[in-house]
C-alpha cells in the first residue's frame, strides 16, 4: 500500500510540475534560452562574395511531444516492469502527455510525462517543487541540458530531464534510478 501512495503523490507532483513548466514562463520569467545570432556583417561575406546576412539559416529544431499515450511504445516500457498490461492517460498536461503504464499485477507502475515549453527557469522551479515534502533531488550530469533524480528516504522516485529543444521528460517509478535514466534516454531518441 505504501508504494501505491508514493505513486499517487508522485503523479500529483509530476502533474503540477508539468503545469509549472508552462505557467512559470507565462508569469513573467525574464530568462530566455535562445541566444541571439545577430551580428554585424561589416566584413563578413559568404560564398562568392554574398553578405553573410543573406545566407540561408536553418529553422530552429522544434521538438514535439507525443499527442497521446498510445504514441509511446509499450515495447520501451515493458522490459522495465515485466510487461505492460494497462496504459492509462492521467490527463493531458499543457503541451504534452501524462501516462501510467502498469504490469498485470500493478506491482510495477511507471508514470511518463513528456511536455513542451520547458525553460531553464521553469525547470529550476520544477526541481524546487520536486524537492519538497521530504523528497531529495540530486543533479544528473550528461542527460539532456539539465536533469535531476528524486528520492524519498532512500527510495528512488524518478528522474526529470530538460532537453536543449525545450522538452521535459519525467519518469516516476519504483525502479532503480539507472533504469529511469535508461528509459528516458530511449524516449529522448524518439521525441
mmCIF file with all atom_site columns, C-alpha atoms in Angstrom:
data_model
loop_
_atom_site.group_PDB
_atom_site.id
_atom_site.type_symbol
_atom_site.label_atom_id
_atom_site.label_alt_id
_atom_site.label_comp_id
_atom_site.label_asym_id
_atom_site.label_entity_id
_atom_site.label_seq_id
_atom_site.pdbx_PDB_ins_code
_atom_site.Cartn_x
_atom_site.Cartn_y
_atom_site.Cartn_z
_atom_site.occupancy
_atom_site.B_iso_or_equiv
_atom_site.pdbx_formal_charge
_atom_site.auth_seq_id
_atom_site.auth_comp_id
_atom_site.auth_asym_id
_atom_site.auth_atom_id
_atom_site.pdbx_PDB_model_num
ATOM 1   C CA . UNK A 1 1   ? 0.000  0.000  0.000   1.00 0.00 ? 1   UNK A CA 1
ATOM 2   C CA . UNK A 1 2   ? 2.919  2.385  0.671   1.00 0.00 ? 2   UNK A CA 1
ATOM 3   C CA . UNK A 1 3   ? 4.040  2.040  -2.954  1.00 0.00 ? 3   UNK A CA 1
ATOM 4   C CA . UNK A 1 4   ? 0.568  2.977  -4.177  1.00 0.00 ? 4   UNK A CA 1
ATOM 5   C CA . UNK A 1 5   ? 0.504  6.159  -2.090  1.00 0.00 ? 5   UNK A CA 1
ATOM 6   C CA . UNK A 1 6   ? 4.011  7.103  -3.310  1.00 0.00 ? 6   UNK A CA 1
ATOM 7   C CA . UNK A 1 7   ? 2.861  6.687  -6.901  1.00 0.00 ? 7   UNK A CA 1
ATOM 8   C CA . UNK A 1 8   ? -0.228 8.842  -6.272  1.00 0.00 ? 8   UNK A CA 1
ATOM 9   C CA . UNK A 1 9   ? 1.902  11.551 -4.634  1.00 0.00 ? 9   UNK A CA 1
ATOM 10  C CA . UNK A 1 10  ? 4.428  11.416 -7.470  1.00 0.00 ? 10  UNK A CA 1
ATOM 11  C CA . UNK A 1 11  ? 1.617  11.634 -10.051 1.00 0.00 ? 11  UNK A CA 1
ATOM 12  C CA . UNK A 1 12  ? 0.321  14.783 -8.350  1.00 0.00 ? 12  UNK A CA 1
ATOM 13  C CA . UNK A 1 13  ? 3.810  16.288 -8.169  1.00 0.00 ? 13  UNK A CA 1
ATOM 14  C CA . UNK A 1 14  ? 4.557  15.489 -11.790 1.00 0.00 ? 14  UNK A CA 1
ATOM 15  C CA . UNK A 1 15  ? 1.225  16.856 -13.000 1.00 0.00 ? 15  UNK A CA 1
ATOM 16  C CA . UNK A 1 16  ? 1.722  20.095 -11.094 1.00 0.00 ? 16  UNK A CA 1
ATOM 17  C CA . UNK A 1 17  ? 5.326  20.216 -12.245 1.00 0.00 ? 17  UNK A CA 1
ATOM 18  C CA . UNK A 1 18  ? 4.410  19.934 -15.916 1.00 0.00 ? 18  UNK A CA 1
ATOM 19  C CA . UNK A 1 19  ? 1.851  22.694 -15.370 1.00 0.00 ? 19  UNK A CA 1
ATOM 20  C CA . UNK A 1 20  ? 4.567  24.716 -13.636 1.00 0.00 ? 20  UNK A CA 1
ATOM 21  C CA . UNK A 1 21  ? 6.796  24.328 -16.680 1.00 0.00 ? 21  UNK A CA 1
ATOM 22  C CA . UNK A 1 22  ? 4.210  26.005 -18.852 1.00 0.00 ? 22  UNK A CA 1
ATOM 23  C CA . UNK A 1 23  ? 2.956  28.570 -16.362 1.00 0.00 ? 23  UNK A CA 1
ATOM 24  C CA . UNK A 1 24  ? 6.269  29.849 -14.999 1.00 0.00 ? 24  UNK A CA 1
ATOM 25  C CA . UNK A 1 25  ? 7.388  31.331 -18.344 1.00 0.00 ? 25  UNK A CA 1
ATOM 26  C CA . UNK A 1 26  ? 3.966  32.941 -18.750 1.00 0.00 ? 26  UNK A CA 1
ATOM 27  C CA . UNK A 1 27  ? 4.227  34.526 -15.311 1.00 0.00 ? 27  UNK A CA 1
ATOM 28  C CA . UNK A 1 28  ? 6.949  36.937 -16.298 1.00 0.00 ? 28  UNK A CA 1
ATOM 29  C CA . UNK A 1 29  ? 10.134 34.927 -16.343 1.00 0.00 ? 29  UNK A CA 1
ATOM 30  C CA . UNK A 1 30  ? 12.777 37.023 -17.997 1.00 0.00 ? 30  UNK A CA 1
ATOM 31  C CA . UNK A 1 31  ? 15.041 34.094 -18.735 1.00 0.00 ? 31  UNK A CA 1
ATOM 32  C CA . UNK A 1 32  ? 15.481 33.142 -22.350 1.00 0.00 ? 32  UNK A CA 1
ATOM 33  C CA . UNK A 1 33  ? 17.154 30.039 -23.587 1.00 0.00 ? 33  UNK A CA 1
ATOM 34  C CA . UNK A 1 34  ? 17.638 31.200 -27.156 1.00 0.00 ? 34  UNK A CA 1
ATOM 35  C CA . UNK A 1 35  ? 20.761 33.090 -27.995 1.00 0.00 ? 35  UNK A CA 1
ATOM 36  C CA . UNK A 1 36  ? 20.907 35.956 -30.394 1.00 0.00 ? 36  UNK A CA 1
ATOM 37  C CA . UNK A 1 37  ? 22.591 35.306 -33.705 1.00 0.00 ? 37  UNK A CA 1
ATOM 38  C CA . UNK A 1 38  ? 22.555 38.927 -34.767 1.00 0.00 ? 38  UNK A CA 1
ATOM 39  C CA . UNK A 1 39  ? 25.951 40.258 -35.602 1.00 0.00 ? 39  UNK A CA 1
ATOM 40  C CA . UNK A 1 40  ? 27.179 42.990 -37.825 1.00 0.00 ? 40  UNK A CA 1
ATOM 41  C CA . UNK A 1 41  ? 28.135 41.795 -41.252 1.00 0.00 ? 41  UNK A CA 1
ATOM 42  C CA . UNK A 1 42  ? 30.557 44.626 -41.960 1.00 0.00 ? 42  UNK A CA 1
ATOM 43  C CA . UNK A 1 43  ? 33.403 42.446 -43.158 1.00 0.00 ? 43  UNK A CA 1
ATOM 44  C CA . UNK A 1 44  ? 31.765 39.018 -43.131 1.00 0.00 ? 44  UNK A CA 1
ATOM 45  C CA . UNK A 1 45  ? 30.963 37.649 -46.531 1.00 0.00 ? 45  UNK A CA 1
ATOM 46  C CA . UNK A 1 46  ? 29.559 34.315 -47.544 1.00 0.00 ? 46  UNK A CA 1
ATOM 47  C CA . UNK A 1 47  ? 30.467 32.220 -50.557 1.00 0.00 ? 47  UNK A CA 1
ATOM 48  C CA . UNK A 1 48  ? 31.023 34.135 -53.805 1.00 0.00 ? 48  UNK A CA 1
ATOM 49  C CA . UNK A 1 49  ? 31.097 37.471 -52.028 1.00 0.00 ? 49  UNK A CA 1
ATOM 50  C CA . UNK A 1 50  ? 27.488 37.494 -50.793 1.00 0.00 ? 50  UNK A CA 1
ATOM 51  C CA . UNK A 1 51  ? 26.947 39.140 -47.432 1.00 0.00 ? 51  UNK A CA 1
ATOM 52  C CA . UNK A 1 52  ? 26.655 36.682 -44.547 1.00 0.00 ? 52  UNK A CA 1
ATOM 53  C CA . UNK A 1 53  ? 23.357 38.263 -43.539 1.00 0.00 ? 53  UNK A CA 1
ATOM 54  C CA . UNK A 1 54  ? 21.771 36.985 -46.760 1.00 0.00 ? 54  UNK A CA 1
ATOM 55  C CA . UNK A 1 55  ? 22.967 33.419 -46.225 1.00 0.00 ? 55  UNK A CA 1
ATOM 56  C CA . UNK A 1 56  ? 20.164 30.976 -45.520 1.00 0.00 ? 56  UNK A CA 1
ATOM 57  C CA . UNK A 1 57  ? 19.821 29.730 -41.977 1.00 0.00 ? 57  UNK A CA 1
ATOM 58  C CA . UNK A 1 58  ? 18.098 26.545 -41.000 1.00 0.00 ? 58  UNK A CA 1
ATOM 59  C CA . UNK A 1 59  ? 14.940 26.882 -38.935 1.00 0.00 ? 59  UNK A CA 1
ATOM 60  C CA . UNK A 1 60  ? 15.237 26.070 -35.244 1.00 0.00 ? 60  UNK A CA 1
ATOM 61  C CA . UNK A 1 61  ? 14.513 22.499 -34.217 1.00 0.00 ? 61  UNK A CA 1
ATOM 62  C CA . UNK A 1 62  ? 11.099 22.312 -32.623 1.00 0.00 ? 62  UNK A CA 1
ATOM 63  C CA . UNK A 1 63  ? 10.654 19.191 -30.557 1.00 0.00 ? 63  UNK A CA 1
ATOM 64  C CA . UNK A 1 64  ? 7.178  17.710 -30.433 1.00 0.00 ? 64  UNK A CA 1
ATOM 65  C CA . UNK A 1 65  ? 5.959  15.527 -27.598 1.00 0.00 ? 65  UNK A CA 1
ATOM 66  C CA . UNK A 1 66  ? 3.640  12.626 -28.392 1.00 0.00 ? 66  UNK A CA 1
ATOM 67  C CA . UNK A 1 67  ? -0.035 13.527 -28.783 1.00 0.00 ? 67  UNK A CA 1
ATOM 68  C CA . UNK A 1 68  ? -1.389 10.549 -26.814 1.00 0.00 ? 68  UNK A CA 1
ATOM 69  C CA . UNK A 1 69  ? -0.275 7.703  -24.573 1.00 0.00 ? 69  UNK A CA 1
ATOM 70  C CA . UNK A 1 70  ? -0.729 5.264  -27.443 1.00 0.00 ? 70  UNK A CA 1
ATOM 71  C CA . UNK A 1 71  ? 2.125  7.066  -29.235 1.00 0.00 ? 71  UNK A CA 1
ATOM 72  C CA . UNK A 1 72  ? 4.573  5.896  -26.544 1.00 0.00 ? 72  UNK A CA 1
ATOM 73  C CA . UNK A 1 73  ? 5.663  2.377  -27.489 1.00 0.00 ? 73  UNK A CA 1
ATOM 74  C CA . UNK A 1 74  ? 4.845  -0.125 -24.747 1.00 0.00 ? 74  UNK A CA 1
ATOM 75  C CA . UNK A 1 75  ? 7.816  -2.093 -26.079 1.00 0.00 ? 75  UNK A CA 1
ATOM 76  C CA . UNK A 1 76  ? 10.020 0.538  -24.388 1.00 0.00 ? 76  UNK A CA 1
ATOM 77  C CA . UNK A 1 77  ? 8.208  0.360  -21.038 1.00 0.00 ? 77  UNK A CA 1
ATOM 78  C CA . UNK A 1 78  ? 7.530  -3.389 -20.840 1.00 0.00 ? 78  UNK A CA 1
ATOM 79  C CA . UNK A 1 79  ? 11.078 -4.583 -20.170 1.00 0.00 ? 79  UNK A CA 1
ATOM 80  C CA . UNK A 1 80  ? 11.312 -2.337 -17.104 1.00 0.00 ? 80  UNK A CA 1
ATOM 81  C CA . UNK A 1 81  ? 8.124  -3.564 -15.416 1.00 0.00 ? 81  UNK A CA 1
ATOM 82  C CA . UNK A 1 82  ? 7.691  -7.123 -16.684 1.00 0.00 ? 82  UNK A CA 1
ATOM 83  C CA . UNK A 1 83  ? 5.261  -6.296 -19.491 1.00 0.00 ? 83  UNK A CA 1
ATOM 84  C CA . UNK A 1 84  ? 2.594  -3.662 -19.854 1.00 0.00 ? 84  UNK A CA 1
ATOM 85  C CA . UNK A 1 85  ? -0.947 -4.812 -19.063 1.00 0.00 ? 85  UNK A CA 1
ATOM 86  C CA . UNK A 1 86  ? -2.622 -1.402 -18.821 1.00 0.00 ? 86  UNK A CA 1
ATOM 87  C CA . UNK A 1 87  ? -1.968 2.070  -20.141 1.00 0.00 ? 87  UNK A CA 1
ATOM 88  C CA . UNK A 1 88  ? -3.907 4.988  -18.734 1.00 0.00 ? 88  UNK A CA 1
ATOM 89  C CA . UNK A 1 89  ? -3.873 8.663  -19.583 1.00 0.00 ? 89  UNK A CA 1
ATOM 90  C CA . UNK A 1 90  ? -3.600 10.767 -16.444 1.00 0.00 ? 90  UNK A CA 1
ATOM 91  C CA . UNK A 1 91  ? -4.950 13.777 -18.260 1.00 0.00 ? 91  UNK A CA 1
ATOM 92  C CA . UNK A 1 92  ? -3.080 15.890 -20.731 1.00 0.00 ? 92  UNK A CA 1
ATOM 93  C CA . UNK A 1 93  ? -0.829 18.438 -19.110 1.00 0.00 ? 93  UNK A CA 1
ATOM 94  C CA . UNK A 1 94  ? -0.433 21.559 -21.209 1.00 0.00 ? 94  UNK A CA 1
ATOM 95  C CA . UNK A 1 95  ? 1.598  20.799 -24.325 1.00 0.00 ? 95  UNK A CA 1
ATOM 96  C CA . UNK A 1 96  ? 2.237  17.108 -23.666 1.00 0.00 ? 96  UNK A CA 1
ATOM 97  C CA . UNK A 1 97  ? 1.108  13.781 -22.273 1.00 0.00 ? 97  UNK A CA 1
ATOM 98  C CA . UNK A 1 98  ? 0.940  12.139 -18.865 1.00 0.00 ? 98  UNK A CA 1
ATOM 99  C CA . UNK A 1 99  ? 0.645  8.356  -18.989 1.00 0.00 ? 99  UNK A CA 1
ATOM 100 C CA . UNK A 1 100 ? 0.608  5.494  -16.499 1.00 0.00 ? 100 UNK A CA 1
ATOM 101 C CA . UNK A 1 101 ? 1.876  2.053  -17.516 1.00 0.00 ? 101 UNK A CA 1
ATOM 102 C CA . UNK A 1 102 ? 1.318  -0.924 -15.197 1.00 0.00 ? 102 UNK A CA 1
ATOM 103 C CA . UNK A 1 103 ? 2.159  -4.613 -15.263 1.00 0.00 ? 103 UNK A CA 1
ATOM 104 C CA . UNK A 1 104 ? -0.576 -7.241 -14.850 1.00 0.00 ? 104 UNK A CA 1
ATOM 105 C CA . UNK A 1 105 ? -0.474 -7.251 -11.044 1.00 0.00 ? 105 UNK A CA 1
ATOM 106 C CA . UNK A 1 106 ? 0.039  -3.456 -10.799 1.00 0.00 ? 106 UNK A CA 1
ATOM 107 C CA . UNK A 1 107 ? 3.102  -4.180 -8.672  1.00 0.00 ? 107 UNK A CA 1
ATOM 108 C CA . UNK A 1 108 ? 5.210  -2.093 -11.040 1.00 0.00 ? 108 UNK A CA 1
ATOM 109 C CA . UNK A 1 109 ? 3.924  1.202  -12.356 1.00 0.00 ? 109 UNK A CA 1
ATOM 110 C CA . UNK A 1 110 ? 5.742  3.760  -14.475 1.00 0.00 ? 110 UNK A CA 1
ATOM 111 C CA . UNK A 1 111 ? 4.357  7.250  -14.980 1.00 0.00 ? 111 UNK A CA 1
ATOM 112 C CA . UNK A 1 112 ? 5.770  9.003  -18.038 1.00 0.00 ? 112 UNK A CA 1
ATOM 113 C CA . UNK A 1 113 ? 5.282  12.706 -18.661 1.00 0.00 ? 113 UNK A CA 1
ATOM 114 C CA . UNK A 1 114 ? 6.558  14.434 -21.760 1.00 0.00 ? 114 UNK A CA 1
ATOM 115 C CA . UNK A 1 115 ? 5.836  18.124 -22.206 1.00 0.00 ? 115 UNK A CA 1
ATOM 116 C CA . UNK A 1 116 ? 6.899  21.014 -24.369 1.00 0.00 ? 116 UNK A CA 1
ATOM 117 C CA . UNK A 1 117 ? 7.825  24.518 -23.308 1.00 0.00 ? 117 UNK A CA 1
ATOM 118 C CA . UNK A 1 118 ? 10.473 23.952 -20.666 1.00 0.00 ? 118 UNK A CA 1
ATOM 119 C CA . UNK A 1 119 ? 12.965 26.710 -19.962 1.00 0.00 ? 119 UNK A CA 1
ATOM 120 C CA . UNK A 1 120 ? 15.925 26.817 -17.628 1.00 0.00 ? 120 UNK A CA 1
ATOM 121 C CA . UNK A 1 121 ? 13.960 28.857 -15.091 1.00 0.00 ? 121 UNK A CA 1
ATOM 122 C CA . UNK A 1 122 ? 10.820 26.698 -15.272 1.00 0.00 ? 122 UNK A CA 1
ATOM 123 C CA . UNK A 1 123 ? 12.944 23.570 -14.877 1.00 0.00 ? 123 UNK A CA 1
ATOM 124 C CA . UNK A 1 124 ? 14.605 25.109 -11.809 1.00 0.00 ? 124 UNK A CA 1
ATOM 125 C CA . UNK A 1 125 ? 11.099 25.705 -10.417 1.00 0.00 ? 125 UNK A CA 1
ATOM 126 C CA . UNK A 1 126 ? 10.222 22.063 -11.148 1.00 0.00 ? 126 UNK A CA 1
ATOM 127 C CA . UNK A 1 127 ? 13.331 20.961 -9.288  1.00 0.00 ? 127 UNK A CA 1
ATOM 128 C CA . UNK A 1 128 ? 12.413 23.138 -6.290  1.00 0.00 ? 128 UNK A CA 1
ATOM 129 C CA . UNK A 1 129 ? 8.859  21.738 -6.168  1.00 0.00 ? 129 UNK A CA 1
ATOM 130 C CA . UNK A 1 130 ? 10.157 18.173 -6.550  1.00 0.00 ? 130 UNK A CA 1
ATOM 131 C CA . UNK A 1 131 ? 12.488 18.657 -3.577  1.00 0.00 ? 131 UNK A CA 1
ATOM 132 C CA . UNK A 1 132 ? 9.658  19.431 -1.153  1.00 0.00 ? 132 UNK A CA 1
ATOM 133 C CA . UNK A 1 133 ? 7.748  17.147 1.206   1.00 0.00 ? 133 UNK A CA 1
ATOM 134 C CA . UNK A 1 134 ? 10.755 15.197 2.432   1.00 0.00 ? 134 UNK A CA 1
ATOM 135 C CA . UNK A 1 135 ? 11.989 14.347 -1.058  1.00 0.00 ? 135 UNK A CA 1
ATOM 136 C CA . UNK A 1 136 ? 15.620 14.715 -2.082  1.00 0.00 ? 136 UNK A CA 1
ATOM 137 C CA . UNK A 1 137 ? 16.727 15.863 -5.514  1.00 0.00 ? 137 UNK A CA 1
ATOM 138 C CA . UNK A 1 138 ? 20.194 15.278 -6.943  1.00 0.00 ? 138 UNK A CA 1
ATOM 139 C CA . UNK A 1 139 ? 21.654 16.588 -10.209 1.00 0.00 ? 139 UNK A CA 1
ATOM 140 C CA . UNK A 1 140 ? 22.426 14.141 -13.013 1.00 0.00 ? 140 UNK A CA 1
ATOM 141 C CA . UNK A 1 141 ? 25.124 15.071 -15.490 1.00 0.00 ? 141 UNK A CA 1
ATOM 142 C CA . UNK A 1 142 ? 25.264 14.021 -19.109 1.00 0.00 ? 142 UNK A CA 1
ATOM 143 C CA . UNK A 1 143 ? 21.499 13.700 -19.595 1.00 0.00 ? 143 UNK A CA 1
ATOM 144 C CA . UNK A 1 144 ? 19.783 16.463 -21.566 1.00 0.00 ? 144 UNK A CA 1
ATOM 145 C CA . UNK A 1 145 ? 20.729 20.042 -20.841 1.00 0.00 ? 145 UNK A CA 1
ATOM 146 C CA . UNK A 1 146 ? 19.654 19.643 -17.207 1.00 0.00 ? 146 UNK A CA 1
ATOM 147 C CA . UNK A 1 147 ? 18.465 16.652 -15.189 1.00 0.00 ? 147 UNK A CA 1
ATOM 148 C CA . UNK A 1 148 ? 17.827 15.514 -11.643 1.00 0.00 ? 148 UNK A CA 1
ATOM 149 C CA . UNK A 1 149 ? 16.712 12.453 -9.740  1.00 0.00 ? 149 UNK A CA 1
ATOM 150 C CA . UNK A 1 150 ? 14.134 12.339 -6.974  1.00 0.00 ? 150 UNK A CA 1
ATOM 151 C CA . UNK A 1 151 ? 14.125 10.043 -3.968  1.00 0.00 ? 151 UNK A CA 1
ATOM 152 C CA . UNK A 1 152 ? 12.498 9.916  -0.571  1.00 0.00 ? 152 UNK A CA 1
ATOM 153 C CA . UNK A 1 153 ? 14.092 8.184  2.400   1.00 0.00 ? 153 UNK A CA 1
ATOM 154 C CA . UNK A 1 154 ? 16.499 6.454  0.032   1.00 0.00 ? 154 UNK A CA 1
ATOM 155 C CA . UNK A 1 155 ? 13.710 5.071  -2.186  1.00 0.00 ? 155 UNK A CA 1
ATOM 156 C CA . UNK A 1 156 ? 14.010 6.116  -5.854  1.00 0.00 ? 156 UNK A CA 1
ATOM 157 C CA . UNK A 1 157 ? 11.112 8.177  -7.110  1.00 0.00 ? 157 UNK A CA 1
ATOM 158 C CA . UNK A 1 158 ? 12.057 9.178  -10.630 1.00 0.00 ? 158 UNK A CA 1
ATOM 159 C CA . UNK A 1 159 ? 14.098 11.299 -12.982 1.00 0.00 ? 159 UNK A CA 1
ATOM 160 C CA . UNK A 1 160 ? 13.273 14.588 -14.732 1.00 0.00 ? 160 UNK A CA 1
ATOM 161 C CA . UNK A 1 161 ? 15.154 15.918 -17.775 1.00 0.00 ? 161 UNK A CA 1
ATOM 162 C CA . UNK A 1 162 ? 15.090 19.150 -19.776 1.00 0.00 ? 162 UNK A CA 1
ATOM 163 C CA . UNK A 1 163 ? 16.376 18.911 -23.348 1.00 0.00 ? 163 UNK A CA 1
ATOM 164 C CA . UNK A 1 164 ? 18.016 21.673 -25.366 1.00 0.00 ? 164 UNK A CA 1
ATOM 165 C CA . UNK A 1 165 ? 14.869 21.738 -27.514 1.00 0.00 ? 165 UNK A CA 1
ATOM 166 C CA . UNK A 1 166 ? 12.657 22.590 -24.527 1.00 0.00 ? 166 UNK A CA 1
ATOM 167 C CA . UNK A 1 167 ? 11.083 19.180 -23.966 1.00 0.00 ? 167 UNK A CA 1
ATOM 168 C CA . UNK A 1 168 ? 10.710 17.926 -20.422 1.00 0.00 ? 168 UNK A CA 1
ATOM 169 C CA . UNK A 1 169 ? 10.790 14.187 -19.776 1.00 0.00 ? 169 UNK A CA 1
ATOM 170 C CA . UNK A 1 170 ? 9.706  12.800 -16.429 1.00 0.00 ? 170 UNK A CA 1
ATOM 171 C CA . UNK A 1 171 ? 9.693  9.173  -15.343 1.00 0.00 ? 171 UNK A CA 1
ATOM 172 C CA . UNK A 1 172 ? 8.211  8.360  -11.951 1.00 0.00 ? 172 UNK A CA 1
ATOM 173 C CA . UNK A 1 173 ? 8.600  4.749  -10.899 1.00 0.00 ? 173 UNK A CA 1
ATOM 174 C CA . UNK A 1 174 ? 9.699  2.352  -8.220  1.00 0.00 ? 174 UNK A CA 1
ATOM 175 C CA . UNK A 1 175 ? 12.640 1.386  -10.419 1.00 0.00 ? 175 UNK A CA 1
ATOM 176 C CA . UNK A 1 176 ? 16.317 1.950  -9.724  1.00 0.00 ? 176 UNK A CA 1
ATOM 177 C CA . UNK A 1 177 ? 17.335 5.412  -10.931 1.00 0.00 ? 177 UNK A CA 1
ATOM 178 C CA . UNK A 1 178 ? 19.657 3.902  -13.549 1.00 0.00 ? 178 UNK A CA 1
ATOM 179 C CA . UNK A 1 179 ? 16.626 2.261  -15.168 1.00 0.00 ? 179 UNK A CA 1
ATOM 180 C CA . UNK A 1 180 ? 14.694 5.542  -15.090 1.00 0.00 ? 180 UNK A CA 1
ATOM 181 C CA . UNK A 1 181 ? 17.647 7.187  -16.847 1.00 0.00 ? 181 UNK A CA 1
ATOM 182 C CA . UNK A 1 182 ? 17.845 4.406  -19.441 1.00 0.00 ? 182 UNK A CA 1
ATOM 183 C CA . UNK A 1 183 ? 14.121 4.704  -20.189 1.00 0.00 ? 183 UNK A CA 1
ATOM 184 C CA . UNK A 1 184 ? 14.352 8.494  -20.550 1.00 0.00 ? 184 UNK A CA 1
ATOM 185 C CA . UNK A 1 185 ? 17.299 8.115  -22.941 1.00 0.00 ? 185 UNK A CA 1
ATOM 186 C CA . UNK A 1 186 ? 15.170 5.800  -25.092 1.00 0.00 ? 186 UNK A CA 1
ATOM 187 C CA . UNK A 1 187 ? 12.244 8.239  -25.032 1.00 0.00 ? 187 UNK A CA 1
ATOM 188 C CA . UNK A 1 188 ? 14.527 11.161 -25.877 1.00 0.00 ? 188 UNK A CA 1
ATOM 189 C CA . UNK A 1 189 ? 15.645 9.355  -29.035 1.00 0.00 ? 189 UNK A CA 1
ATOM 190 C CA . UNK A 1 190 ? 12.007 9.188  -30.178 1.00 0.00 ? 190 UNK A CA 1
ATOM 191 C CA . UNK A 1 191 ? 10.914 12.762 -29.465 1.00 0.00 ? 191 UNK A CA 1
#
